[in-house]
PDB file of C-alpha atoms and ligand atoms in Angstrom:
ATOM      1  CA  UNK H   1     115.767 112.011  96.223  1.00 45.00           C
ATOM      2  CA  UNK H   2     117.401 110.435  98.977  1.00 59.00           C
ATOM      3  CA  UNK H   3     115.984 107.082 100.563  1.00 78.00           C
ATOM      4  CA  UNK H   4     113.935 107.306 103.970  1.00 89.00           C
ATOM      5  CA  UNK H   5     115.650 106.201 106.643  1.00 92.00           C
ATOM      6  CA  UNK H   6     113.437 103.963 109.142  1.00 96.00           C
ATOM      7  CA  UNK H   7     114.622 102.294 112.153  1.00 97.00           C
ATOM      8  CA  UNK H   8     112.642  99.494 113.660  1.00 97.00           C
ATOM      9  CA  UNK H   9     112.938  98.875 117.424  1.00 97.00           C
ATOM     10  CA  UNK H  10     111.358  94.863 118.002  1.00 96.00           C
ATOM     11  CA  UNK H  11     112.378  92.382 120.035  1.00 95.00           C
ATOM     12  CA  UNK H  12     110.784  89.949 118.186  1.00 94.00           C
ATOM     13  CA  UNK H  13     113.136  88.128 115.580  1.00 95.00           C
ATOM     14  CA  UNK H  14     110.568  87.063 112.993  1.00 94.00           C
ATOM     15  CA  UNK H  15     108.498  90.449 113.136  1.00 93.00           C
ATOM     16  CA  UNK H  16     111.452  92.233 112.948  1.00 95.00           C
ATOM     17  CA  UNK H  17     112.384  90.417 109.637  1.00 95.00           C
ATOM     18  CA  UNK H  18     108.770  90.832 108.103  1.00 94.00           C
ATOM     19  CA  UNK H  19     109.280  94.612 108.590  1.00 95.00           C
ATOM     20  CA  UNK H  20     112.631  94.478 107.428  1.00 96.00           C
ATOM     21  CA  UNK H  21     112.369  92.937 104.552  1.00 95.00           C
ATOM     22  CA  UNK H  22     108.721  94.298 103.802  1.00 95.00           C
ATOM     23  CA  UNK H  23     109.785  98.025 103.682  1.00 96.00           C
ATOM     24  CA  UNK H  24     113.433  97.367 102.391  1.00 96.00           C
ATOM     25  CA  UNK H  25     111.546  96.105  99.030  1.00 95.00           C
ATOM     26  CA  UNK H  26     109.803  99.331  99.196  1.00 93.00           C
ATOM     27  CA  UNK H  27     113.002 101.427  98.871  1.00 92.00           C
ATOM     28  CA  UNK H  28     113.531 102.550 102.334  1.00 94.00           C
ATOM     29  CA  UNK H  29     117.184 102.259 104.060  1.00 94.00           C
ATOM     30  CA  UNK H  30     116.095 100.362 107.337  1.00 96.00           C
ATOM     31  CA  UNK H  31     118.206  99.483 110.355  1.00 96.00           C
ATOM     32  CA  UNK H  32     117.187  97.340 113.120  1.00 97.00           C
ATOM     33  CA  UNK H  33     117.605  96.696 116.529  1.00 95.00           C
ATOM     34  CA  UNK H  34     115.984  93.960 119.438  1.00 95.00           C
ATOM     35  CA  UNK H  35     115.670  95.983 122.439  1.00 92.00           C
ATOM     36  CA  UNK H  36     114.923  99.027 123.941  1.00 89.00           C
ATOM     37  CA  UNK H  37     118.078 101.077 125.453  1.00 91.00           C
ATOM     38  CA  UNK H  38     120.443  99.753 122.030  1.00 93.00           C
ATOM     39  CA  UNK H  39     117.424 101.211 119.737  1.00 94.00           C
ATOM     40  CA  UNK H  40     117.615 104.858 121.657  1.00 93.00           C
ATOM     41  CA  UNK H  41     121.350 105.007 121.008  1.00 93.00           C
ATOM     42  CA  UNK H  42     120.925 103.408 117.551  1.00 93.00           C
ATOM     43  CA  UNK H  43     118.106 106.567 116.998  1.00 93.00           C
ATOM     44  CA  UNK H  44     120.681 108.829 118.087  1.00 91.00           C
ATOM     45  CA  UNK H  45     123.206 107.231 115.763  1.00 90.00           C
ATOM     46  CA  UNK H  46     120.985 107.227 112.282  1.00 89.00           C
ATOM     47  CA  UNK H  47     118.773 109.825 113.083  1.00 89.00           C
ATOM     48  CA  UNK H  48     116.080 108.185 110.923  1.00 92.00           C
ATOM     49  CA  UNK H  49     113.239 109.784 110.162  1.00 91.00           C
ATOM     50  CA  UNK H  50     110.640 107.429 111.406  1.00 95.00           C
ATOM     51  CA  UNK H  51     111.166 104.963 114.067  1.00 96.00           C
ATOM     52  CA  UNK H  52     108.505 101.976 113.887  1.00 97.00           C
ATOM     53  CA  UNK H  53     108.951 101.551 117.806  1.00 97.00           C
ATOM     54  CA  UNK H  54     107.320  98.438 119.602  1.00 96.00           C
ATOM     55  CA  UNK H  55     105.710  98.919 122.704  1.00 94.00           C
ATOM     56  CA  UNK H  56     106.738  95.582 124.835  1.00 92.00           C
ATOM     57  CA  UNK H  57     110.446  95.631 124.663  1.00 92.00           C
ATOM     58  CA  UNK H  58     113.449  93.804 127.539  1.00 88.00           C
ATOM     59  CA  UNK H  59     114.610  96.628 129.352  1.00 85.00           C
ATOM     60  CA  UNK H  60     113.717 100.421 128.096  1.00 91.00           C
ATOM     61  CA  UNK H  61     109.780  99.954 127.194  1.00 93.00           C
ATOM     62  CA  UNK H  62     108.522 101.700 123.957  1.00 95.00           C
ATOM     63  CA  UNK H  63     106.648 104.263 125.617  1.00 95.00           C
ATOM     64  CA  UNK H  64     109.759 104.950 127.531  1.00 95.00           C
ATOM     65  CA  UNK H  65     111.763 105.378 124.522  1.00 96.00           C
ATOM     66  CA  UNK H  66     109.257 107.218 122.856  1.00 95.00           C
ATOM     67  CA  UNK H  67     109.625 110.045 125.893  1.00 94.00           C
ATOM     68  CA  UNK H  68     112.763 110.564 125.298  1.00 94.00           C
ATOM     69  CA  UNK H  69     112.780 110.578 121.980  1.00 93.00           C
ATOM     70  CA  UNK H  70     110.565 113.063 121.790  1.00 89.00           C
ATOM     71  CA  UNK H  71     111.754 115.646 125.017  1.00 89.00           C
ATOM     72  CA  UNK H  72     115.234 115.553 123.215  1.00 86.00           C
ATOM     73  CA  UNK H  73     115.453 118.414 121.086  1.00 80.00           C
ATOM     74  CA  UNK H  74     117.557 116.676 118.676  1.00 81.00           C
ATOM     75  CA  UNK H  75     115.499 113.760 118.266  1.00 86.00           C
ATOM     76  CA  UNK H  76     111.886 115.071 118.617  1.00 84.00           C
ATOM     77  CA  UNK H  77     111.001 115.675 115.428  1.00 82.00           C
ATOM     78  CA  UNK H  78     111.394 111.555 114.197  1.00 89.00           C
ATOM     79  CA  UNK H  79     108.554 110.094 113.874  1.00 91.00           C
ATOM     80  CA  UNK H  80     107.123 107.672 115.402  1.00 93.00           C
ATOM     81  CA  UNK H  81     104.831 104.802 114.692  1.00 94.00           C
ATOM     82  CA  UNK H  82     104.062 102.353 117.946  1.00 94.00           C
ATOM     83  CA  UNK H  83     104.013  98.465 117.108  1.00 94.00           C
ATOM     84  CA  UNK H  84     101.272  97.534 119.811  1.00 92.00           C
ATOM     85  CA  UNK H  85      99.525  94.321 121.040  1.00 87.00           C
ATOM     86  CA  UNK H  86      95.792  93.961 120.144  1.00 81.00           C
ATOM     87  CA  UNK H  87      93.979  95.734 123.625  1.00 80.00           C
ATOM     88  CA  UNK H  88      96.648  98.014 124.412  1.00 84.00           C
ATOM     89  CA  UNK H  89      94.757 100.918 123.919  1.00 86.00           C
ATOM     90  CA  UNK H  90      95.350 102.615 126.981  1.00 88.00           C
ATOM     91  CA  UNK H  91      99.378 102.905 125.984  1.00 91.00           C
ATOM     92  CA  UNK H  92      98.449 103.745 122.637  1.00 90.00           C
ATOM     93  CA  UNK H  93      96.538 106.801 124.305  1.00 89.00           C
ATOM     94  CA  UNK H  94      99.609 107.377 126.522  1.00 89.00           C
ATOM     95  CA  UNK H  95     101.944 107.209 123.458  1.00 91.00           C
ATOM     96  CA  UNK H  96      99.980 109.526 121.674  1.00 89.00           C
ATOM     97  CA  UNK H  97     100.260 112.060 124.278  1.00 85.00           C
ATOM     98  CA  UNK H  98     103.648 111.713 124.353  1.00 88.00           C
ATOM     99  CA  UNK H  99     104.024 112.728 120.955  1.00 85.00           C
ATOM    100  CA  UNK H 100     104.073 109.324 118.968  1.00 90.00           C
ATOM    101  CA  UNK H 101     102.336 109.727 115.291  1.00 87.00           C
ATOM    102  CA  UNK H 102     100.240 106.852 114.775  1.00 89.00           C
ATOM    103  CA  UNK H 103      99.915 103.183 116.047  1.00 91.00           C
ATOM    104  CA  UNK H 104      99.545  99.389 113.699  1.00 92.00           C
ATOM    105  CA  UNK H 105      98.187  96.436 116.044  1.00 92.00           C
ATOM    106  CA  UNK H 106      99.513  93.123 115.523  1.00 91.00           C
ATOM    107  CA  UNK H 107      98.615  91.169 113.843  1.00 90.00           C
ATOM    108  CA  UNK H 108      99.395  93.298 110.636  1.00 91.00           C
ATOM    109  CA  UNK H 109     100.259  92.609 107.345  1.00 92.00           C
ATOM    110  CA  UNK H 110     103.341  94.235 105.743  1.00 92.00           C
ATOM    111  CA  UNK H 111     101.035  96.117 103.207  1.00 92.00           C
ATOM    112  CA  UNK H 112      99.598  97.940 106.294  1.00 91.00           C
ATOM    113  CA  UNK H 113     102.678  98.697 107.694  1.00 93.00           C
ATOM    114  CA  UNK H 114     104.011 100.302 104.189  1.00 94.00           C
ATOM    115  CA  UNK H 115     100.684 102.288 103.994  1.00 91.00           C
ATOM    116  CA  UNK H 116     101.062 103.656 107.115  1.00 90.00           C
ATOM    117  CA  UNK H 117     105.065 104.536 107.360  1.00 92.00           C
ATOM    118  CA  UNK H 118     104.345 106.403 103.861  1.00 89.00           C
ATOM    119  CA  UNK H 119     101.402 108.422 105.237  1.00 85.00           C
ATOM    120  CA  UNK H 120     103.142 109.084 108.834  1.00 85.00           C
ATOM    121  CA  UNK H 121     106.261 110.458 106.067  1.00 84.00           C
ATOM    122  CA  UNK H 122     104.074 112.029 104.024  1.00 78.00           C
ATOM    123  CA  UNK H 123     102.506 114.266 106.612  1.00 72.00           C
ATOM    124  CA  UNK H 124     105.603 114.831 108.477  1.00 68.00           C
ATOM    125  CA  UNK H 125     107.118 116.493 105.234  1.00 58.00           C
ATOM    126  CA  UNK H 126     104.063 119.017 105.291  1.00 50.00           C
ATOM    127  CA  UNK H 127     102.394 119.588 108.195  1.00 45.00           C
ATOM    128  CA  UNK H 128     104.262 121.801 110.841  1.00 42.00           C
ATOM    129  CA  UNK H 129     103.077 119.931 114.004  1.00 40.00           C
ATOM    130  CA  UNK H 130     102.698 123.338 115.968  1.00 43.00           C
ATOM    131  CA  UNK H 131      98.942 123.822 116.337  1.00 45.00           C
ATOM    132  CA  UNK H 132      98.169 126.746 115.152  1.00 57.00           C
ATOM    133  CA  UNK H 133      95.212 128.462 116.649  1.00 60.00           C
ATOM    134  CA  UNK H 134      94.863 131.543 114.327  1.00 70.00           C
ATOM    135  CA  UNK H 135      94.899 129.480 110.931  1.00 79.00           C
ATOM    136  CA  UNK H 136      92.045 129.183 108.318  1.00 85.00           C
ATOM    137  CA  UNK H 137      91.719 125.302 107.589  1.00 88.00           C
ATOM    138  CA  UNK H 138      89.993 124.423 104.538  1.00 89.00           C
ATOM    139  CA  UNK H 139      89.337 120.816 103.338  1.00 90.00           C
ATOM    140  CA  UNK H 140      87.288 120.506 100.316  1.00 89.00           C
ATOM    141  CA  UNK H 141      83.701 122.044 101.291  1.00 91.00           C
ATOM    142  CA  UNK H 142      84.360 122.800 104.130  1.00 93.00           C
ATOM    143  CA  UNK H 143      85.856 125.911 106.061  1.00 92.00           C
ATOM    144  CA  UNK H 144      86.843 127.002 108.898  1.00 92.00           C
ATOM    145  CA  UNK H 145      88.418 130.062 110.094  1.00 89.00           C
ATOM    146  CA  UNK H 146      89.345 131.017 113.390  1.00 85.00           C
ATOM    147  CA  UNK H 147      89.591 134.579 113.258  1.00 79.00           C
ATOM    148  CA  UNK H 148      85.969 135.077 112.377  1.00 81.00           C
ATOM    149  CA  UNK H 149      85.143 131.924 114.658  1.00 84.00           C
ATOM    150  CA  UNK H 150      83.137 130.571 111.633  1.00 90.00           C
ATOM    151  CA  UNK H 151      82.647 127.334 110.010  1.00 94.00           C
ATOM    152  CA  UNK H 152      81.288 127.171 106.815  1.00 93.00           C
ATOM    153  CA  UNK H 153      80.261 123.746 104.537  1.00 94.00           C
ATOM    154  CA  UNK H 154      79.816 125.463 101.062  1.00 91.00           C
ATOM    155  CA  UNK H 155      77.775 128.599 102.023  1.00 90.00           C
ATOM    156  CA  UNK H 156      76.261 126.897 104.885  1.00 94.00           C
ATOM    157  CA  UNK H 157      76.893 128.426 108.085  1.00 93.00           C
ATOM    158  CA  UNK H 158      77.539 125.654 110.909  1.00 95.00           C
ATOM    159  CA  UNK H 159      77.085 127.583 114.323  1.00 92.00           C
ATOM    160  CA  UNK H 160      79.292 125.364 116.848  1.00 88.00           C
ATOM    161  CA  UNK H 161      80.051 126.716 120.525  1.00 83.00           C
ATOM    162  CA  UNK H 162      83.213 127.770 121.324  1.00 80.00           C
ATOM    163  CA  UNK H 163      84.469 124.361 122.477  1.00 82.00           C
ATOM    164  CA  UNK H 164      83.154 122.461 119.677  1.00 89.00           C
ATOM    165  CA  UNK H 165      84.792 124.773 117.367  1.00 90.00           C
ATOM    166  CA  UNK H 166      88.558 124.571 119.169  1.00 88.00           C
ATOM    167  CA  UNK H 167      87.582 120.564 119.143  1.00 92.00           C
ATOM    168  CA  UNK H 168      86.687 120.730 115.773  1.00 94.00           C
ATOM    169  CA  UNK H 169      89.954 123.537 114.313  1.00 92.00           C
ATOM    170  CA  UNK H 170      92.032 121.086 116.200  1.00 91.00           C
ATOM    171  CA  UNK H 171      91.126 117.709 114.782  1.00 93.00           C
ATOM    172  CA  UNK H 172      90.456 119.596 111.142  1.00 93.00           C
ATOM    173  CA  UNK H 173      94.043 120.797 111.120  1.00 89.00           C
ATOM    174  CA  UNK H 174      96.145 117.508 111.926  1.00 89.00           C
ATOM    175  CA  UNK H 175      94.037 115.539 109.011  1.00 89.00           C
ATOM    176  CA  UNK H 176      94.771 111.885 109.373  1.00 89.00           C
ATOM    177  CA  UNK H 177      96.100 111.694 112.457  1.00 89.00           C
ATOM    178  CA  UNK H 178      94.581 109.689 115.443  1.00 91.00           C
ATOM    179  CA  UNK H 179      94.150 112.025 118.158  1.00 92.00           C
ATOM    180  CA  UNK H 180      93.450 111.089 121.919  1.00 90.00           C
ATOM    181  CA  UNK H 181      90.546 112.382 123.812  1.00 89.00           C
ATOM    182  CA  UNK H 182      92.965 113.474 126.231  1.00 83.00           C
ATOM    183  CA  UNK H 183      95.106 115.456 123.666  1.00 85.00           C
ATOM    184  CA  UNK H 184      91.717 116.591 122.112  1.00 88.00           C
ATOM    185  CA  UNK H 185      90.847 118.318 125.683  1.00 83.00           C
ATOM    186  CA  UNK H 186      94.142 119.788 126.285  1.00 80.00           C
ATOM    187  CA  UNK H 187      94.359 121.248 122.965  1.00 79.00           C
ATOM    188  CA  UNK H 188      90.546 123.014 123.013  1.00 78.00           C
ATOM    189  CA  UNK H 189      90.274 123.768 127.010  1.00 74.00           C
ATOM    190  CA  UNK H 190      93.929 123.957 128.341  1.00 69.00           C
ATOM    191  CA  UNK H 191      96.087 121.626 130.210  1.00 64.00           C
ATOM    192  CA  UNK H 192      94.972 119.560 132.979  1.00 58.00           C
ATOM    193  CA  UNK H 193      91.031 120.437 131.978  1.00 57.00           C
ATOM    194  CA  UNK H 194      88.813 119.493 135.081  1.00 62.00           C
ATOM    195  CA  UNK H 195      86.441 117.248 132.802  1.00 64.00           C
ATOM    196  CA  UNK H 196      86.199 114.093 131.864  1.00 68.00           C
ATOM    197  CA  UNK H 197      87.628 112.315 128.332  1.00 70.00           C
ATOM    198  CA  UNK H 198      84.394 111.155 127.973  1.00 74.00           C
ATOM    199  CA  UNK H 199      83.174 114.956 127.371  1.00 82.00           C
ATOM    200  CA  UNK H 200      84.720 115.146 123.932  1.00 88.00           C
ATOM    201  CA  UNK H 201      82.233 112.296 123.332  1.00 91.00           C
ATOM    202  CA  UNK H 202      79.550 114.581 123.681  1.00 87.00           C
ATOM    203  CA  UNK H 203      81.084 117.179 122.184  1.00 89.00           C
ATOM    204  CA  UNK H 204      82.201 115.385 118.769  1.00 95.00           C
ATOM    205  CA  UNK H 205      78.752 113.642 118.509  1.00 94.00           C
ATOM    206  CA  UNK H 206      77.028 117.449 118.698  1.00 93.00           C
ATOM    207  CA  UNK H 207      79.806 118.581 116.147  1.00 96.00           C
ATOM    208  CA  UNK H 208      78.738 115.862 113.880  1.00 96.00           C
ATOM    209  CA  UNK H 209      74.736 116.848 113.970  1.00 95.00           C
ATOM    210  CA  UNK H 210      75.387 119.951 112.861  1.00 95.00           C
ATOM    211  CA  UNK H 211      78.311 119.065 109.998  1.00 96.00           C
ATOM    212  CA  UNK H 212      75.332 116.677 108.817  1.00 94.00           C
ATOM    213  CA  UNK H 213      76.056 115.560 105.840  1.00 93.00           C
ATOM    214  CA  UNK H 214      80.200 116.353 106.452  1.00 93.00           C
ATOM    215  CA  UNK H 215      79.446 114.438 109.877  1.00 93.00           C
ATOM    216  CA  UNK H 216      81.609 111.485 108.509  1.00 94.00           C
ATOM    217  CA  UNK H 217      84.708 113.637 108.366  1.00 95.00           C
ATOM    218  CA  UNK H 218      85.385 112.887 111.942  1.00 96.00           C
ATOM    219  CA  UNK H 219      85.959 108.893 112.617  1.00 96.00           C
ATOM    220  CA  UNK H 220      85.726 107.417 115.752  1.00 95.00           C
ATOM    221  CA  UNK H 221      88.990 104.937 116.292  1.00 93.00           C
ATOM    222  CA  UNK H 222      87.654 102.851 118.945  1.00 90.00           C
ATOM    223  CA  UNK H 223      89.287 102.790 122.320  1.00 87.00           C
ATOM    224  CA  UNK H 224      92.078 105.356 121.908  1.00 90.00           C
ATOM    225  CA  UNK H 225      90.011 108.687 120.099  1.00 93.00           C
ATOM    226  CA  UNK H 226      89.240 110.307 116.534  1.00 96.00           C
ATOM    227  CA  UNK H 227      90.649 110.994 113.579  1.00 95.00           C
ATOM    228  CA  UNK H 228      89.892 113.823 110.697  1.00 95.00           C
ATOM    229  CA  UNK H 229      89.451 112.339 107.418  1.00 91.00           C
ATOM    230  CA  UNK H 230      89.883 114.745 104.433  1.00 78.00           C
ATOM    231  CA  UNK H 231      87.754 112.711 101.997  1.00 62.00           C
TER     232      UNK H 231
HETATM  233 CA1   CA E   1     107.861  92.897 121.933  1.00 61.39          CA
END
């Protein structure tokens, strides 16, 4: 098996070396670059597949790079994990939206950072990131199967309107991932839906009564959105 290649975008010298040398020891071929418009050409160059991109970087921002990482055909499908400061939520929302995989708040350890690169991989390698609306998701005891709009835990029927259920198909079939309320929305009412974030709120915490004891399959992550949890 070939190594993974990673690049890391930081303009921080020492974090840069932690990451370096943290996932280096782990096997993966890393390159590295300190700021924002040499780490698009460098992602361009390696074509890595995960780019562990920070967010506050001289010139081209993270977010920025991010963008166009992702509207480039060629590039979109690297991942990307976002290196953030702790309360930058709100570009951790906006980075999500733009297409970015998953997020690790400094101050991190290198453990974390290993953990999360190899799940970000991991999922990459299987999941086909197209939402599919038709398919049957199934995780452990529970089911749920678009085409006869049902949701089943064991034999248990769980009757969810037709928003919670989109909510609920959508969050079930990107397991793992940290979704934004925003992206949550679009996915189960459209683009641009005339509500506000803080419906899905209302809408997960009525999904959750009814999944009773399966309730915990849906974590909050404070400040950006939820996450499905397969355990
Ligand atoms: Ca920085």
């Amino acid at each position: 098996m070939t190594k993974a290649r990673i690049l890391i975008i930081e303009d921080e010298a020492d974090i840069r070396e932690i990451l370096e040398y943290a996932l280096t020891r782990e096997g993966f071929e890393v390159s590295t670059c300190a700021a924002g418009v040499a780490g698009l050409s460098e992602a361009r160059r390696v074509m890595p597949q995960l780019v562990l991109l920070d967010l506050m970087l001289p010139g081209l921002d993270g977010l920025e790079i991010c963008r166009r990482l992702k509207q480039d055909e060629s590039t979109a499908g690297i991942s990307v994990v976002m290196v953030t400061a702790k309360g930058d939520e709100a570009d951790v929302v906006l980075g999500l939206g733009l297409g970015a995989d998953d997020y690790i708040v400094k101050p991190f350890s290198p453990k974390e950072v290993v953990a999360r690169v190899r799940a970000v991989l991991r999922r990459s390698a299987t999941v086909i990131d197209r939402h599919d609306r038709q398919k049957t998701v199934v995780h452990g005891e529970l089911t749920i199967d678009p085409s006869r709009h049902r949701v089943l835990v064991e034999t248990r029927e769980v009757p969810l309107t037709a928003t919670e259920f989109r909510i609920l198909h959508y969050l079930a079939s990107k397991p793992g991932r940290v979704l934004s309320r925003d992206q949550i929305l679009t996915a189960a009412l459209g683009p641009n839906p005339m509500v506000l974030d803080r419906s899905v709120d209302v809408h997960v915490r009525s999904i959750r009564k009814k999944l009773d004891e399966k309730r915990d399959m849906i974590e909050t992550v404070r400040g950006v959105g939820y996450r499905f949890c397969e355990a």
